[in-house]
């Protein structure tokens, strides 16, 4: 069986939808003029926890800091807390993260629901140990300047990203999970990340798949609620793909499945519900006849009876006079 957990992926869908709702609520209640509220020593002391040994092993320092929902407009004071490893600055009014450049021990950073507009100028390349970064629900429009030598997981749900422009593989060599749900992407072009394993692109405006042939290690591709009418762009070079979700798109007919033939041997779970294709006659059997290694179609496991019937249908199709003529 595939190790892809479909229920877990669908749970991620609901989380993405909730975060998108949070954006709208926040923007509705947000004042045009925000009173300056810089970080203070007292606020920092209240949020510190997790006492650990420092690098030389001879001293101790607090390495975790929670500053969420403090109405902060700047975090200049943080630059002296060089031992921090875990930092939550979400739900503030921050537009500048440059003071974090000095926090070279950071492993985990959550900056959701702020006012960041660009990656360019952020000190991410200097955070050489940072592995997990979430900047969901900000005002990012592109990915130019994004980098992080140790970054493994990046969450950018609910921004305004229209193009994956300026994404440089050599600055993101360890990235394995990329979350881009709820943005404004129209194509997948530009996601050149050969080590990527999981790519979440639901709730965008994607009409065309491009550049995916470079994602040879991708196991999960999530494209729910986009505007795809074809699956052209799913490439045979995607030789690790196990899970594909195109629920809620505009895929019209069985013919579109021809684009999946190149990944048929690895694909184990496919979600096609809420496409015109899923309303056609003998939908499940027709899909299984073309993709015989599937273990789950939509939310249902493939039964042995279904598989046998699909294989019989496939043999009949192969033996038909029309096929012989070709």
mmCIF file of C-alpha atoms in Angstrom:
data_model
loop_
_atom_site.group_PDB
_atom_site.id
_atom_site.type_symbol
_atom_site.label_atom_id
_atom_site.label_comp_id
_atom_site.label_asym_id
_atom_site.label_seq_id
_atom_site.Cartn_x
_atom_site.Cartn_y
_atom_site.Cartn_z
ATOM 1 C CA UNK A 1 0.000 0.000 0.000
ATOM 2 C CA UNK A 2 1.034 3.567 -0.565
ATOM 3 C CA UNK A 3 2.204 5.526 2.467
ATOM 4 C CA UNK A 4 0.178 8.553 1.362
ATOM 5 C CA UNK A 5 -2.588 9.332 3.856
ATOM 6 C CA UNK A 6 -5.492 10.771 1.859
ATOM 7 C CA UNK A 7 -7.479 11.679 4.985
ATOM 8 C CA UNK A 8 -4.529 13.693 6.251
ATOM 9 C CA UNK A 9 -4.331 15.556 2.948
ATOM 10 C CA UNK A 10 -8.056 16.353 3.060
ATOM 11 C CA UNK A 11 -7.680 17.572 6.619
ATOM 12 C CA UNK A 12 -5.078 19.980 5.272
ATOM 13 C CA UNK A 13 -7.728 21.278 2.871
ATOM 14 C CA UNK A 14 -9.996 22.364 5.712
ATOM 15 C CA UNK A 15 -7.091 24.019 7.504
ATOM 16 C CA UNK A 16 -6.294 25.999 4.350
ATOM 17 C CA UNK A 17 -9.923 27.101 4.018
ATOM 18 C CA UNK A 18 -10.012 28.222 7.645
ATOM 19 C CA UNK A 19 -6.844 30.256 7.184
ATOM 20 C CA UNK A 20 -8.306 31.924 4.094
ATOM 21 C CA UNK A 21 -11.387 32.875 6.123
ATOM 22 C CA UNK A 22 -9.085 34.295 8.784
ATOM 23 C CA UNK A 23 -7.495 36.570 6.149
ATOM 24 C CA UNK A 24 -10.829 38.073 5.201
ATOM 25 C CA UNK A 25 -11.893 38.576 8.800
ATOM 26 C CA UNK A 26 -8.578 40.172 9.707
ATOM 27 C CA UNK A 27 -8.605 42.553 6.738
ATOM 28 C CA UNK A 28 -12.194 43.568 7.471
ATOM 29 C CA UNK A 29 -11.425 44.476 11.080
ATOM 30 C CA UNK A 30 -7.978 45.964 10.421
ATOM 31 C CA UNK A 31 -7.583 49.679 10.974
ATOM 32 C CA UNK A 32 -5.973 51.774 8.257
ATOM 33 C CA UNK A 33 -3.716 53.408 10.821
ATOM 34 C CA UNK A 34 -1.959 51.135 13.287
ATOM 35 C CA UNK A 35 -0.458 52.727 16.369
ATOM 36 C CA UNK A 36 3.251 51.970 16.703
ATOM 37 C CA UNK A 37 3.850 49.174 19.194
ATOM 38 C CA UNK A 38 7.525 48.174 19.410
ATOM 39 C CA UNK A 39 8.708 45.114 21.261
ATOM 40 C CA UNK A 40 9.725 45.641 24.908
ATOM 41 C CA UNK A 41 11.923 43.718 27.296
ATOM 42 C CA UNK A 42 8.919 42.926 29.512
ATOM 43 C CA UNK A 43 6.991 41.405 26.592
ATOM 44 C CA UNK A 44 9.964 39.228 25.718
ATOM 45 C CA UNK A 45 10.383 37.995 29.290
ATOM 46 C CA UNK A 46 6.705 36.989 29.406
ATOM 47 C CA UNK A 47 7.036 34.900 26.243
ATOM 48 C CA UNK A 48 10.293 33.043 26.925
ATOM 49 C CA UNK A 49 10.410 29.317 27.713
ATOM 50 C CA UNK A 50 12.427 26.111 27.189
ATOM 51 C CA UNK A 51 15.720 26.509 28.999
ATOM 52 C CA UNK A 52 18.576 24.737 27.184
ATOM 53 C CA UNK A 53 22.344 24.596 27.125
ATOM 54 C CA UNK A 54 23.984 27.044 24.745
ATOM 55 C CA UNK A 55 26.448 26.045 22.039
ATOM 56 C CA UNK A 56 29.505 25.742 24.295
ATOM 57 C CA UNK A 57 27.568 23.631 26.809
ATOM 58 C CA UNK A 58 28.737 25.787 29.726
ATOM 59 C CA UNK A 59 25.764 28.132 29.978
ATOM 60 C CA UNK A 60 21.988 28.037 29.634
ATOM 61 C CA UNK A 61 19.493 30.233 27.781
ATOM 62 C CA UNK A 62 15.813 30.276 26.908
ATOM 63 C CA UNK A 63 15.452 29.150 23.292
ATOM 64 C CA UNK A 64 11.695 29.452 22.684
ATOM 65 C CA UNK A 65 9.784 32.737 22.404
ATOM 66 C CA UNK A 66 6.056 33.268 21.845
ATOM 67 C CA UNK A 67 5.109 36.773 20.686
ATOM 68 C CA UNK A 68 1.878 36.068 18.832
ATOM 69 C CA UNK A 69 -1.031 38.526 19.036
ATOM 70 C CA UNK A 70 0.950 41.330 20.722
ATOM 71 C CA UNK A 71 0.045 44.103 18.212
ATOM 72 C CA UNK A 72 3.756 44.477 17.418
ATOM 73 C CA UNK A 73 4.921 46.845 14.692
ATOM 74 C CA UNK A 74 8.655 46.196 15.078
ATOM 75 C CA UNK A 75 10.912 43.564 16.655
ATOM 76 C CA UNK A 76 14.257 45.411 16.722
ATOM 77 C CA UNK A 77 14.914 44.287 20.282
ATOM 78 C CA UNK A 78 15.034 40.635 19.197
ATOM 79 C CA UNK A 79 18.451 41.016 17.581
ATOM 80 C CA UNK A 80 20.192 40.517 20.926
ATOM 81 C CA UNK A 81 18.460 37.179 21.686
ATOM 82 C CA UNK A 82 20.915 35.160 19.631
ATOM 83 C CA UNK A 83 20.188 31.789 21.292
ATOM 84 C CA UNK A 84 16.559 31.555 20.157
ATOM 85 C CA UNK A 85 15.652 28.393 18.215
ATOM 86 C CA UNK A 86 11.838 28.580 18.127
ATOM 87 C CA UNK A 87 10.036 31.869 17.463
ATOM 88 C CA UNK A 88 6.342 32.641 16.963
ATOM 89 C CA UNK A 89 5.654 36.236 15.858
ATOM 90 C CA UNK A 90 2.319 35.519 14.156
ATOM 91 C CA UNK A 91 -0.763 37.771 14.239
ATOM 92 C CA UNK A 92 1.030 41.103 14.584
ATOM 93 C CA UNK A 93 1.519 44.105 12.253
ATOM 94 C CA UNK A 94 5.075 43.403 11.129
ATOM 95 C CA UNK A 95 6.429 44.559 7.768
ATOM 96 C CA UNK A 96 10.149 44.025 8.443
ATOM 97 C CA UNK A 97 11.932 40.924 9.724
ATOM 98 C CA UNK A 98 15.501 42.162 9.248
ATOM 99 C CA UNK A 99 16.233 42.104 13.037
ATOM 100 C CA UNK A 100 16.102 38.302 12.808
ATOM 101 C CA UNK A 101 19.412 38.254 10.900
ATOM 102 C CA UNK A 102 21.281 37.896 14.196
ATOM 103 C CA UNK A 103 19.254 34.847 15.293
ATOM 104 C CA UNK A 104 21.474 32.343 13.537
ATOM 105 C CA UNK A 105 20.370 29.437 15.770
ATOM 106 C CA UNK A 106 16.714 29.563 14.661
ATOM 107 C CA UNK A 107 15.228 26.209 13.656
ATOM 108 C CA UNK A 108 11.517 27.137 13.524
ATOM 109 C CA UNK A 109 9.844 30.438 12.633
ATOM 110 C CA UNK A 110 6.147 31.249 12.426
ATOM 111 C CA UNK A 111 5.235 34.676 11.061
ATOM 112 C CA UNK A 112 1.638 34.149 9.884
ATOM 113 C CA UNK A 113 -0.892 36.999 9.693
ATOM 114 C CA UNK A 114 1.478 39.934 9.417
ATOM 115 C CA UNK A 115 2.034 42.535 6.667
ATOM 116 C CA UNK A 116 5.090 41.193 4.858
ATOM 117 C CA UNK A 117 5.080 42.142 1.175
ATOM 118 C CA UNK A 118 8.267 40.568 -0.218
ATOM 119 C CA UNK A 119 10.989 38.041 0.450
ATOM 120 C CA UNK A 120 13.653 40.321 -0.949
ATOM 121 C CA UNK A 121 15.457 41.820 2.011
ATOM 122 C CA UNK A 122 14.403 39.124 4.474
ATOM 123 C CA UNK A 123 17.451 37.592 6.206
ATOM 124 C CA UNK A 124 16.489 33.985 5.465
ATOM 125 C CA UNK A 125 19.793 33.069 3.789
ATOM 126 C CA UNK A 126 21.586 34.053 6.995
ATOM 127 C CA UNK A 127 19.463 31.678 9.092
ATOM 128 C CA UNK A 128 21.547 28.673 8.141
ATOM 129 C CA UNK A 129 19.798 26.216 10.507
ATOM 130 C CA UNK A 130 16.182 27.248 9.812
ATOM 131 C CA UNK A 131 14.214 24.140 8.827
ATOM 132 C CA UNK A 132 10.540 25.158 9.186
ATOM 133 C CA UNK A 133 9.056 28.482 8.059
ATOM 134 C CA UNK A 134 5.439 29.637 7.906
ATOM 135 C CA UNK A 135 4.486 33.033 6.468
ATOM 136 C CA UNK A 136 0.835 32.265 5.733
ATOM 137 C CA UNK A 137 -1.683 35.099 5.446
ATOM 138 C CA UNK A 138 0.717 37.914 4.627
ATOM 139 C CA UNK A 139 0.832 40.161 1.539
ATOM 140 C CA UNK A 140 3.471 38.374 -0.498
ATOM 141 C CA UNK A 141 3.018 38.654 -4.290
ATOM 142 C CA UNK A 142 6.054 36.762 -5.595
ATOM 143 C CA UNK A 143 8.861 34.507 -4.380
ATOM 144 C CA UNK A 144 11.858 36.500 -5.574
ATOM 145 C CA UNK A 145 14.637 36.536 -2.989
ATOM 146 C CA UNK A 146 13.423 33.429 -1.180
ATOM 147 C CA UNK A 147 16.209 31.243 0.164
ATOM 148 C CA UNK A 148 17.204 29.045 3.061
ATOM 149 C CA UNK A 149 20.005 26.468 2.946
ATOM 150 C CA UNK A 150 18.409 24.141 5.543
ATOM 151 C CA UNK A 151 14.741 24.947 4.887
ATOM 152 C CA UNK A 152 12.644 21.752 4.596
ATOM 153 C CA UNK A 153 9.050 22.999 5.016
ATOM 154 C CA UNK A 154 7.641 26.294 3.727
ATOM 155 C CA UNK A 155 4.029 27.419 4.262
ATOM 156 C CA UNK A 156 2.775 30.371 2.182
ATOM 157 C CA UNK A 157 -0.979 29.721 2.361
ATOM 158 C CA UNK A 158 -3.266 32.683 1.757
ATOM 159 C CA UNK A 159 -0.939 35.255 0.222
ATOM 160 C CA UNK A 160 -1.343 36.991 -3.147
ATOM 161 C CA UNK A 161 1.341 35.120 -5.082
ATOM 162 C CA UNK A 162 0.565 35.240 -8.814
ATOM 163 C CA UNK A 163 3.753 33.740 -10.249
ATOM 164 C CA UNK A 164 6.490 31.532 -8.915
ATOM 165 C CA UNK A 165 8.989 34.098 -10.115
ATOM 166 C CA UNK A 166 12.572 34.244 -8.900
ATOM 167 C CA UNK A 167 12.555 30.848 -7.190
ATOM 168 C CA UNK A 168 16.190 29.709 -7.187
ATOM 169 C CA UNK A 169 16.840 26.022 -6.604
ATOM 170 C CA UNK A 170 20.421 26.488 -5.405
ATOM 171 C CA UNK A 171 19.072 28.537 -2.461
ATOM 172 C CA UNK A 172 16.447 25.912 -1.492
ATOM 173 C CA UNK A 173 18.254 22.619 -1.979
ATOM 174 C CA UNK A 174 16.645 20.903 1.045
ATOM 175 C CA UNK A 175 13.026 21.992 0.561
ATOM 176 C CA UNK A 176 10.704 18.962 0.587
ATOM 177 C CA UNK A 177 7.273 20.480 1.410
ATOM 178 C CA UNK A 178 5.855 23.601 -0.240
ATOM 179 C CA UNK A 179 2.406 24.959 0.712
ATOM 180 C CA UNK A 180 0.939 27.490 -1.752
ATOM 181 C CA UNK A 181 -2.781 27.044 -1.168
ATOM 182 C CA UNK A 182 -5.086 30.009 -1.507
ATOM 183 C CA UNK A 183 -2.883 32.192 -3.712
ATOM 184 C CA UNK A 184 -3.457 33.498 -7.264
ATOM 185 C CA UNK A 185 -1.266 31.196 -9.352
ATOM 186 C CA UNK A 186 -2.372 30.505 -12.932
ATOM 187 C CA UNK A 187 0.369 28.003 -13.790
ATOM 188 C CA UNK A 188 2.865 25.693 -12.093
ATOM 189 C CA UNK A 189 5.745 26.987 -14.204
ATOM 190 C CA UNK A 190 8.832 27.998 -12.245
ATOM 191 C CA UNK A 191 8.701 25.444 -9.427
ATOM 192 C CA UNK A 192 12.138 24.019 -10.158
ATOM 193 C CA UNK A 193 12.828 22.188 -6.891
ATOM 194 C CA UNK A 194 14.162 18.691 -7.721
ATOM 195 C CA UNK A 195 14.189 17.554 -4.077
ATOM 196 C CA UNK A 196 10.563 18.540 -3.453
ATOM 197 C CA UNK A 197 8.355 15.676 -2.171
ATOM 198 C CA UNK A 198 5.028 17.387 -1.378
ATOM 199 C CA UNK A 199 3.453 20.274 -3.309
ATOM 200 C CA UNK A 200 0.105 21.794 -2.274
ATOM 201 C CA UNK A 201 -1.505 24.157 -4.821
ATOM 202 C CA UNK A 202 -5.219 23.958 -3.993
ATOM 203 C CA UNK A 203 -7.503 26.993 -4.248
ATOM 204 C CA UNK A 204 -5.502 28.893 -6.848
ATOM 205 C CA UNK A 205 -6.461 29.831 -10.435
ATOM 206 C CA UNK A 206 -4.292 27.279 -12.202
ATOM 207 C CA UNK A 207 -5.299 26.616 -15.811
ATOM 208 C CA UNK A 208 -2.087 25.058 -17.077
ATOM 209 C CA UNK A 209 0.482 22.601 -15.730
ATOM 210 C CA UNK A 210 4.055 23.365 -16.748
ATOM 211 C CA UNK A 211 7.566 22.623 -15.532
ATOM 212 C CA UNK A 212 6.504 19.575 -13.508
ATOM 213 C CA UNK A 213 8.909 17.295 -15.393
ATOM 214 C CA UNK A 214 11.663 18.612 -13.132
ATOM 215 C CA UNK A 215 9.976 17.293 -9.973
ATOM 216 C CA UNK A 216 11.343 13.761 -10.145
ATOM 217 C CA UNK A 217 11.041 13.107 -6.392
ATOM 218 C CA UNK A 218 7.538 14.496 -5.902
ATOM 219 C CA UNK A 219 5.204 12.024 -4.154
ATOM 220 C CA UNK A 220 2.158 14.273 -3.500
ATOM 221 C CA UNK A 221 0.672 16.824 -5.911
ATOM 222 C CA UNK A 222 -2.421 18.612 -4.654
ATOM 223 C CA UNK A 223 -4.372 20.724 -7.175
ATOM 224 C CA UNK A 224 -7.877 20.779 -5.733
ATOM 225 C CA UNK A 225 -10.221 23.652 -6.669
ATOM 226 C CA UNK A 226 -8.378 25.114 -9.644
ATOM 227 C CA UNK A 227 -9.413 25.624 -13.284
ATOM 228 C CA UNK A 228 -7.745 22.721 -15.082
ATOM 229 C CA UNK A 229 -9.455 21.354 -18.193
ATOM 230 C CA UNK A 230 -6.582 19.018 -19.017
ATOM 231 C CA UNK A 231 -3.929 17.058 -17.142
ATOM 232 C CA UNK A 232 -1.288 17.712 -19.793
ATOM 233 C CA UNK A 233 1.943 18.484 -18.002
ATOM 234 C CA UNK A 234 1.959 15.424 -15.747
ATOM 235 C CA UNK A 235 5.250 14.006 -16.984
ATOM 236 C CA UNK A 236 6.698 10.451 -17.064
ATOM 237 C CA UNK A 237 9.796 11.931 -15.406
ATOM 238 C CA UNK A 238 7.677 12.376 -12.255
ATOM 239 C CA UNK A 239 8.660 8.835 -11.389
ATOM 240 C CA UNK A 240 7.875 9.070 -7.662
ATOM 241 C CA UNK A 241 4.313 10.435 -7.869
ATOM 242 C CA UNK A 242 1.937 8.437 -5.626
ATOM 243 C CA UNK A 243 -0.921 10.842 -4.870
ATOM 244 C CA UNK A 244 -2.660 13.262 -7.236
ATOM 245 C CA UNK A 245 -5.657 15.385 -6.231
ATOM 246 C CA UNK A 246 -7.456 17.343 -8.960
ATOM 247 C CA UNK A 247 -10.827 17.476 -7.235
ATOM 248 C CA UNK A 248 -13.042 20.407 -8.152
ATOM 249 C CA UNK A 249 -11.486 21.224 -11.525
ATOM 250 C CA UNK A 250 -12.936 21.204 -15.058
ATOM 251 C CA UNK A 251 -11.518 17.941 -16.450
ATOM 252 C CA UNK A 252 -14.178 16.838 -18.978
ATOM 253 C CA UNK A 253 -13.515 13.312 -20.228
ATOM 254 C CA UNK A 254 -11.598 10.028 -20.092
ATOM 255 C CA UNK A 255 -9.252 11.334 -22.752
ATOM 256 C CA UNK A 256 -7.586 13.535 -20.140
ATOM 257 C CA UNK A 257 -6.361 10.402 -18.365
ATOM 258 C CA UNK A 258 -3.941 9.738 -21.219
ATOM 259 C CA UNK A 259 -1.668 12.303 -19.583
ATOM 260 C CA UNK A 260 -1.393 10.030 -16.534
ATOM 261 C CA UNK A 261 -0.125 6.987 -18.428
ATOM 262 C CA UNK A 262 3.468 7.979 -17.789
ATOM 263 C CA UNK A 263 2.988 7.838 -14.001
ATOM 264 C CA UNK A 264 0.579 4.864 -13.956
ATOM 265 C CA UNK A 265 3.097 2.500 -12.353
ATOM 266 C CA UNK A 266 3.684 4.677 -9.279
ATOM 267 C CA UNK A 267 0.302 6.414 -8.862
ATOM 268 C CA UNK A 268 -1.616 4.839 -5.972
ATOM 269 C CA UNK A 269 -4.257 7.439 -5.058
ATOM 270 C CA UNK A 270 -6.200 9.675 -7.442
ATOM 271 C CA UNK A 271 -8.952 12.181 -6.604
ATOM 272 C CA UNK A 272 -11.135 13.229 -9.542
ATOM 273 C CA UNK A 273 -14.419 14.001 -7.770
ATOM 274 C CA UNK A 274 -16.292 17.191 -8.706
ATOM 275 C CA UNK A 275 -14.965 17.162 -12.278
ATOM 276 C CA UNK A 276 -17.303 16.589 -15.263
ATOM 277 C CA UNK A 277 -15.319 13.382 -15.849
ATOM 278 C CA UNK A 278 -16.568 11.891 -12.577
ATOM 279 C CA UNK A 279 -20.171 12.127 -13.814
ATOM 280 C CA UNK A 280 -19.598 10.001 -16.927
ATOM 281 C CA UNK A 281 -20.929 6.464 -17.340
ATOM 282 C CA UNK A 282 -18.920 3.651 -15.711
ATOM 283 C CA UNK A 283 -16.532 6.284 -14.385
ATOM 284 C CA UNK A 284 -14.661 4.176 -11.834
ATOM 285 C CA UNK A 285 -14.203 1.137 -14.079
ATOM 286 C CA UNK A 286 -12.995 3.267 -16.967
ATOM 287 C CA UNK A 287 -10.409 5.010 -14.776
ATOM 288 C CA UNK A 288 -9.197 1.734 -13.255
ATOM 289 C CA UNK A 289 -8.913 0.149 -16.693
ATOM 290 C CA UNK A 290 -6.413 2.841 -17.644
ATOM 291 C CA UNK A 291 -4.686 3.090 -14.255
ATOM 292 C CA UNK A 292 -4.544 -0.517 -13.004
ATOM 293 C CA UNK A 293 -2.207 0.120 -10.067
ATOM 294 C CA UNK A 294 -4.495 2.557 -8.246
ATOM 295 C CA UNK A 295 -5.328 1.564 -4.669
ATOM 296 C CA UNK A 296 -7.764 4.441 -4.032
ATOM 297 C CA UNK A 297 -9.965 6.423 -6.375
ATOM 298 C CA UNK A 298 -11.523 9.460 -4.751
ATOM 299 C CA UNK A 299 -12.202 8.443 -1.134
ATOM 300 C CA UNK A 300 -12.875 4.770 -1.812
ATOM 301 C CA UNK A 301 -10.387 1.911 -1.850
ATOM 302 C CA UNK A 302 -10.322 -0.189 -4.997
ATOM 303 C CA UNK A 303 -11.871 -3.625 -4.344
ATOM 304 C CA UNK A 304 -10.487 -6.822 -5.851
ATOM 305 C CA UNK A 305 -13.780 -7.277 -7.728
ATOM 306 C CA UNK A 306 -13.510 -3.808 -9.247
ATOM 307 C CA UNK A 307 -9.926 -4.420 -10.241
ATOM 308 C CA UNK A 308 -10.795 -7.727 -11.970
ATOM 309 C CA UNK A 309 -13.687 -6.154 -13.856
ATOM 310 C CA UNK A 310 -11.513 -3.217 -14.902
ATOM 311 C CA UNK A 311 -8.780 -5.547 -16.154
ATOM 312 C CA UNK A 312 -11.346 -7.476 -18.197
ATOM 313 C CA UNK A 313 -12.605 -4.234 -19.693
ATOM 314 C CA UNK A 314 -9.042 -3.210 -20.524
ATOM 315 C CA UNK A 315 -8.426 -6.512 -22.350
ATOM 316 C CA UNK A 316 -11.634 -6.063 -24.333
ATOM 317 C CA UNK A 317 -10.532 -2.571 -25.249
ATOM 318 C CA UNK A 318 -7.132 -3.821 -26.399
ATOM 319 C CA UNK A 319 -8.725 -6.560 -28.521
ATOM 320 C CA UNK A 320 -11.325 -4.310 -30.145
ATOM 321 C CA UNK A 321 -11.205 -3.919 -33.970
ATOM 322 C CA UNK A 322 -10.697 -0.167 -33.599
ATOM 323 C CA UNK A 323 -7.496 -0.751 -31.626
ATOM 324 C CA UNK A 324 -6.269 -3.336 -34.143
ATOM 325 C CA UNK A 325 -6.789 -0.805 -36.949
ATOM 326 C CA UNK A 326 -4.447 1.574 -35.102
#
